[in-house]
PDB file of C-alpha atoms in Angstrom:
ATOM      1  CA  UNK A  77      62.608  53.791  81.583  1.00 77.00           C
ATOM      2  CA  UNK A  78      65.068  53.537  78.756  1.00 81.00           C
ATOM      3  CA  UNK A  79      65.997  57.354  79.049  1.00 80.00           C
ATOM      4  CA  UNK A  80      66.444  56.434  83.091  1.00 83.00           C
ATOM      5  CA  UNK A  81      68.872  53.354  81.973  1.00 82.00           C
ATOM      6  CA  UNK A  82      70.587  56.208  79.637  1.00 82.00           C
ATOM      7  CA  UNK A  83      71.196  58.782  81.785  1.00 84.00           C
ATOM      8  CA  UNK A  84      72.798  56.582  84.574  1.00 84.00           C
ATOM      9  CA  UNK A  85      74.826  54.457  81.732  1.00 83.00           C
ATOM     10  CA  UNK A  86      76.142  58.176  80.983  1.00 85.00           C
ATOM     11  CA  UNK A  87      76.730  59.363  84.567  1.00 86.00           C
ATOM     12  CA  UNK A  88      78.552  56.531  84.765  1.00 87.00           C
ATOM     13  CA  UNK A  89      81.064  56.397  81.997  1.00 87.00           C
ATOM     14  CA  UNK A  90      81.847  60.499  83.640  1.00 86.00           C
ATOM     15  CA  UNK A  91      82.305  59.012  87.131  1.00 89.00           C
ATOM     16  CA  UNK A  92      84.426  56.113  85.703  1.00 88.00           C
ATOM     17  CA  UNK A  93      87.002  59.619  83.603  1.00 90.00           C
ATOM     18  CA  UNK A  94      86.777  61.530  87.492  1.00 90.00           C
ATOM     19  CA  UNK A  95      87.669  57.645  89.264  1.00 90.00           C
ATOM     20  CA  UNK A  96      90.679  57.820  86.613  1.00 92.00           C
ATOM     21  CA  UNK A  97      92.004  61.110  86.874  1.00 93.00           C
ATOM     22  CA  UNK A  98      91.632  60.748  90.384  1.00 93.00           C
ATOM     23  CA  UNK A  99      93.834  57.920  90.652  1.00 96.00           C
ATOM     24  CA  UNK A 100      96.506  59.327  88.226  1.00 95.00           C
ATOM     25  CA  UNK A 101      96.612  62.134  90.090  1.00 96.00           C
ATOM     26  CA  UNK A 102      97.116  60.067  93.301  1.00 97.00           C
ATOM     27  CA  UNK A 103      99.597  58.275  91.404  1.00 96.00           C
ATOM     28  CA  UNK A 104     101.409  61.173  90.327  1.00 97.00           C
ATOM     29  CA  UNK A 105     101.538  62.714  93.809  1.00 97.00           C
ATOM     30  CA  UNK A 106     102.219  59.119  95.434  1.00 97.00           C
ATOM     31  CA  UNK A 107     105.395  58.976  93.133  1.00 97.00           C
ATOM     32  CA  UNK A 108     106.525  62.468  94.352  1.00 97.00           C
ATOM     33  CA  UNK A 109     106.112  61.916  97.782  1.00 98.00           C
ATOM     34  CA  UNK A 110     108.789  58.826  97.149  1.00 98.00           C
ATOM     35  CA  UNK A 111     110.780  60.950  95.653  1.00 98.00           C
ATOM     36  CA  UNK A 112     110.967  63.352  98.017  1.00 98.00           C
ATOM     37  CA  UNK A 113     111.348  60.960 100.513  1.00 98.00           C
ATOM     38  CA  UNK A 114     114.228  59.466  98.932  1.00 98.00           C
ATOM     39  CA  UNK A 115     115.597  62.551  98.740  1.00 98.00           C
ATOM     40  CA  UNK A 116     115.321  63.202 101.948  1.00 98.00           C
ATOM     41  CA  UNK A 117     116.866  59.771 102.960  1.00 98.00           C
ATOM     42  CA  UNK A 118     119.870  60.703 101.016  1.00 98.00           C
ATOM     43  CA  UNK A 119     120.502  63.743 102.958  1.00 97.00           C
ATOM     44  CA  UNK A 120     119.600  62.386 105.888  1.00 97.00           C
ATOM     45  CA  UNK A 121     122.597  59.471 105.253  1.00 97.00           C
ATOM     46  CA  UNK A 122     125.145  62.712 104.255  1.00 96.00           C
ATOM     47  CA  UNK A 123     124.129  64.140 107.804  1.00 95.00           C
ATOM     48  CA  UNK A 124     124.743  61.300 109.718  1.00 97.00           C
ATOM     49  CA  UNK A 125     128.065  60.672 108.150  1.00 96.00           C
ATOM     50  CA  UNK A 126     129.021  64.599 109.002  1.00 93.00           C
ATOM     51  CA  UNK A 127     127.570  63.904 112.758  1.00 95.00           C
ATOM     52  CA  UNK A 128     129.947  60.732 112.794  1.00 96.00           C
ATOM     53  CA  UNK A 129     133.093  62.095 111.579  1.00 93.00           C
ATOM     54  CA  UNK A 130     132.552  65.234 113.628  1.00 90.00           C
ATOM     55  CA  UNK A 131     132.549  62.918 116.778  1.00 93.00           C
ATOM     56  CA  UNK A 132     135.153  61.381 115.426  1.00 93.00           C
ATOM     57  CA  UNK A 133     136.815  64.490 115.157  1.00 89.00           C
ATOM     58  CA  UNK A 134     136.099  65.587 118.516  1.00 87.00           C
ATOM     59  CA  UNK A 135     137.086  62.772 119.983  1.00 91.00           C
ATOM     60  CA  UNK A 136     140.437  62.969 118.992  1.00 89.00           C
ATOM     61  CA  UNK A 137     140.857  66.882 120.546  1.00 86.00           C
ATOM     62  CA  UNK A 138     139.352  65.648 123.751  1.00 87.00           C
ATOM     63  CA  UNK A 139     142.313  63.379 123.974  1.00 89.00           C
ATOM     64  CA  UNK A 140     144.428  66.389 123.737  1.00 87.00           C
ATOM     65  CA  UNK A 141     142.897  68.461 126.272  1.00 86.00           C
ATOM     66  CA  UNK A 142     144.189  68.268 129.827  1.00 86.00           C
ATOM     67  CA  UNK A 143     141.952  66.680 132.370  1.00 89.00           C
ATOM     68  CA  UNK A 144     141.411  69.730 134.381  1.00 86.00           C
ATOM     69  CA  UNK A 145     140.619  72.122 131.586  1.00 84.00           C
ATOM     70  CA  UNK A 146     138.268  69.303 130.499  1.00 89.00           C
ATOM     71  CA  UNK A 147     136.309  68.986 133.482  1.00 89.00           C
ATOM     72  CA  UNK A 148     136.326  72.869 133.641  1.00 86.00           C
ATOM     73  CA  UNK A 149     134.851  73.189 130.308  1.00 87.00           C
ATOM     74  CA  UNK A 150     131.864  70.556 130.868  1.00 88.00           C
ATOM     75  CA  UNK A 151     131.411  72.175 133.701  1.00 86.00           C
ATOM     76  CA  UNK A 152     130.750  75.605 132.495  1.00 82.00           C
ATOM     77  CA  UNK A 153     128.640  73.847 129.475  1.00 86.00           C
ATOM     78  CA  UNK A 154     126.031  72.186 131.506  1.00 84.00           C
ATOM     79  CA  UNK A 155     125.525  75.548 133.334  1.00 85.00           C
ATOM     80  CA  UNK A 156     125.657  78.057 130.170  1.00 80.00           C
ATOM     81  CA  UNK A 157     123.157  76.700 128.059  1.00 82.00           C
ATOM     82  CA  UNK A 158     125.506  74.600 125.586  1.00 86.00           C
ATOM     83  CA  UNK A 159     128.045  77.241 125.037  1.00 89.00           C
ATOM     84  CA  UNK A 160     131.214  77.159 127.482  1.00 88.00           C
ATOM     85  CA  UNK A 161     133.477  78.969 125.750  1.00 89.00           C
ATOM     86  CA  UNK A 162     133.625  82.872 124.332  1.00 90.00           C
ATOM     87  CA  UNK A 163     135.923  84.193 122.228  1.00 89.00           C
ATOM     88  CA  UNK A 164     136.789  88.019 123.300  1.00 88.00           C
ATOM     89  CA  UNK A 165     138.048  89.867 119.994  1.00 87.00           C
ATOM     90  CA  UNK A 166     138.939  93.381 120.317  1.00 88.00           C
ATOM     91  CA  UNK A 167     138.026  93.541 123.498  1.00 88.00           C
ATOM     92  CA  UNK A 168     134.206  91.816 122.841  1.00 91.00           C
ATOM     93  CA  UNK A 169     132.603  88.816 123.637  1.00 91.00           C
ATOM     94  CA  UNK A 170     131.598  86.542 121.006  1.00 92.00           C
ATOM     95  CA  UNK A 171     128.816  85.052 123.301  1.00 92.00           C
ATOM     96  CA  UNK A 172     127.451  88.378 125.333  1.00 93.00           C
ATOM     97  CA  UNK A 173     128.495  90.917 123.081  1.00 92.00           C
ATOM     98  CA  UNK A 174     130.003  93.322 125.870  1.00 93.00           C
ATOM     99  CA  UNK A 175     133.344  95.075 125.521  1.00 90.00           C
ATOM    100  CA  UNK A 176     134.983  93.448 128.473  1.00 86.00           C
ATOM    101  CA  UNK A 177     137.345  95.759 130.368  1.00 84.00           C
ATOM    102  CA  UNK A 178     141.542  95.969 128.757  1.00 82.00           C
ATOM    103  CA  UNK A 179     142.744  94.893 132.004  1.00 82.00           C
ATOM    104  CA  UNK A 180     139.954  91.582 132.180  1.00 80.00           C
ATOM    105  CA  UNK A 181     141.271  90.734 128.126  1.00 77.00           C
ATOM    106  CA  UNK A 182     145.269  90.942 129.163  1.00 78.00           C
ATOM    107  CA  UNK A 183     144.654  88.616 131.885  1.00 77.00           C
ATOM    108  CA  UNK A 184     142.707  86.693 129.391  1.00 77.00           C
ATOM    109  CA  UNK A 185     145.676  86.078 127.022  1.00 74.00           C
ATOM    110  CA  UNK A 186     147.361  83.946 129.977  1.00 71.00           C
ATOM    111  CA  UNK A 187     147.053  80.474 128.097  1.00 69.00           C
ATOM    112  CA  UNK A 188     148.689  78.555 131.639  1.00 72.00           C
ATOM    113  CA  UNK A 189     145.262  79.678 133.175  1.00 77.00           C
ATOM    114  CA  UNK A 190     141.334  79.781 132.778  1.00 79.00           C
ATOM    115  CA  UNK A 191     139.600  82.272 132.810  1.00 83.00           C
ATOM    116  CA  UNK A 192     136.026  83.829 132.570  1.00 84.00           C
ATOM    117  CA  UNK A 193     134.481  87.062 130.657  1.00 88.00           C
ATOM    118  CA  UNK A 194     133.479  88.643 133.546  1.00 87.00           C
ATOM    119  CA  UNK A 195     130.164  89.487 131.980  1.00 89.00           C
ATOM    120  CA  UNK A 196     128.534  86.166 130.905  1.00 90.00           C
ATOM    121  CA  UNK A 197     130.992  83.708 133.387  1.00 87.00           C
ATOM    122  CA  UNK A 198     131.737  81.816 130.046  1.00 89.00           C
ATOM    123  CA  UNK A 199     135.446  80.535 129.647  1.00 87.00           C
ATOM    124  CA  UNK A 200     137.446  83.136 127.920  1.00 86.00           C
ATOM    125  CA  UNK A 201     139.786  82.877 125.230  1.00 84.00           C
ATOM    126  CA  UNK A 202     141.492  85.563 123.227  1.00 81.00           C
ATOM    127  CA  UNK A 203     140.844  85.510 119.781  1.00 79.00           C
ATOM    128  CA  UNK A 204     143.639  84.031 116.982  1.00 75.00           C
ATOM    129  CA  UNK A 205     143.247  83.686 113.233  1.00 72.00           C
ATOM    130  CA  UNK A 206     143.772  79.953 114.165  1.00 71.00           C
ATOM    131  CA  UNK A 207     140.324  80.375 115.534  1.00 69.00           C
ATOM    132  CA  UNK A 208     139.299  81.458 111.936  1.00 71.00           C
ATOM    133  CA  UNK A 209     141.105  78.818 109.957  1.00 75.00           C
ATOM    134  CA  UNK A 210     139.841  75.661 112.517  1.00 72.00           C
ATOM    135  CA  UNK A 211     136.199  76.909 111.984  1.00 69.00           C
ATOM    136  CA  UNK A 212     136.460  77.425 108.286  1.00 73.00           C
ATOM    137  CA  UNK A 213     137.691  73.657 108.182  1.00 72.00           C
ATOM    138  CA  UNK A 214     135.075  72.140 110.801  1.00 68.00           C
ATOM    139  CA  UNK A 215     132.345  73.991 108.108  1.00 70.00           C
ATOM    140  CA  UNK A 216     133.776  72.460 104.994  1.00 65.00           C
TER     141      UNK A 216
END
């Protein structure tokens, strides 16, 4: 009976070690997973501030867009997917990736008027190293 009362006593004290490891290592991953999350937290705060300054942002070009070009353009959006507007550079689409044809682009570079790519429907405008520049300071 003694040897019984042993050999439990003993099992015990090596389940007690296992309980402890087991709940440092819960510990340690419960502190990671806080970390992480804060991490995460953190970026997600960065984001939002980008999102609102963006809107900001675009807010303020809306203002300088003319009405009809306006309604043209969330017009075309709703019906292409997100993406109303191609830029045609040497000749190519941005969005479709066809060579449109020279006489399409010249008509293109009109700025009084709107027009399409006569592939994808999207509104068309010629490509400027303004184009470059403005995207280069929406990305920083």
């Amino acid at each position: 009976m003694e040897d019984k009362i042993l050999e439990i006593m003993i099992e015990m004290e090596e389940m007690s070690e296992k309980v402890e490891l087991a709940k440092a290592e819960k510990d340690k991953a419960e502190a990671n997973i806080n970390r992480i999350k804060n991490e995460m937290n953190e970026k997600l705060e960065v984001l939002k501030n980008i999102i609102e300054g963006l809107k900001k942002r675009r807010d303020n070009v809306i203002l300088k867009i003319p009405d009809d070009y306006l309604k043209k353009y969330k017009e075309f959006k709703g019906k292409k997917g997100g993406i109303a507007v191609a830029v045609l550079k040497d000749n190519f689409c941005n969005v479709c990736n066809m060579q449109i044809p020279a006489i399409a682009a010249e008509k293109i570079e009109d700025i009084d008027e709107i027009y399409s790519c006569p592939i994808c429907g999207r509104m068309a405008v010629i490509y400027r190293d303004e184009i470059d520049s403005i995207k280069k300071e929406l990305e920083s």
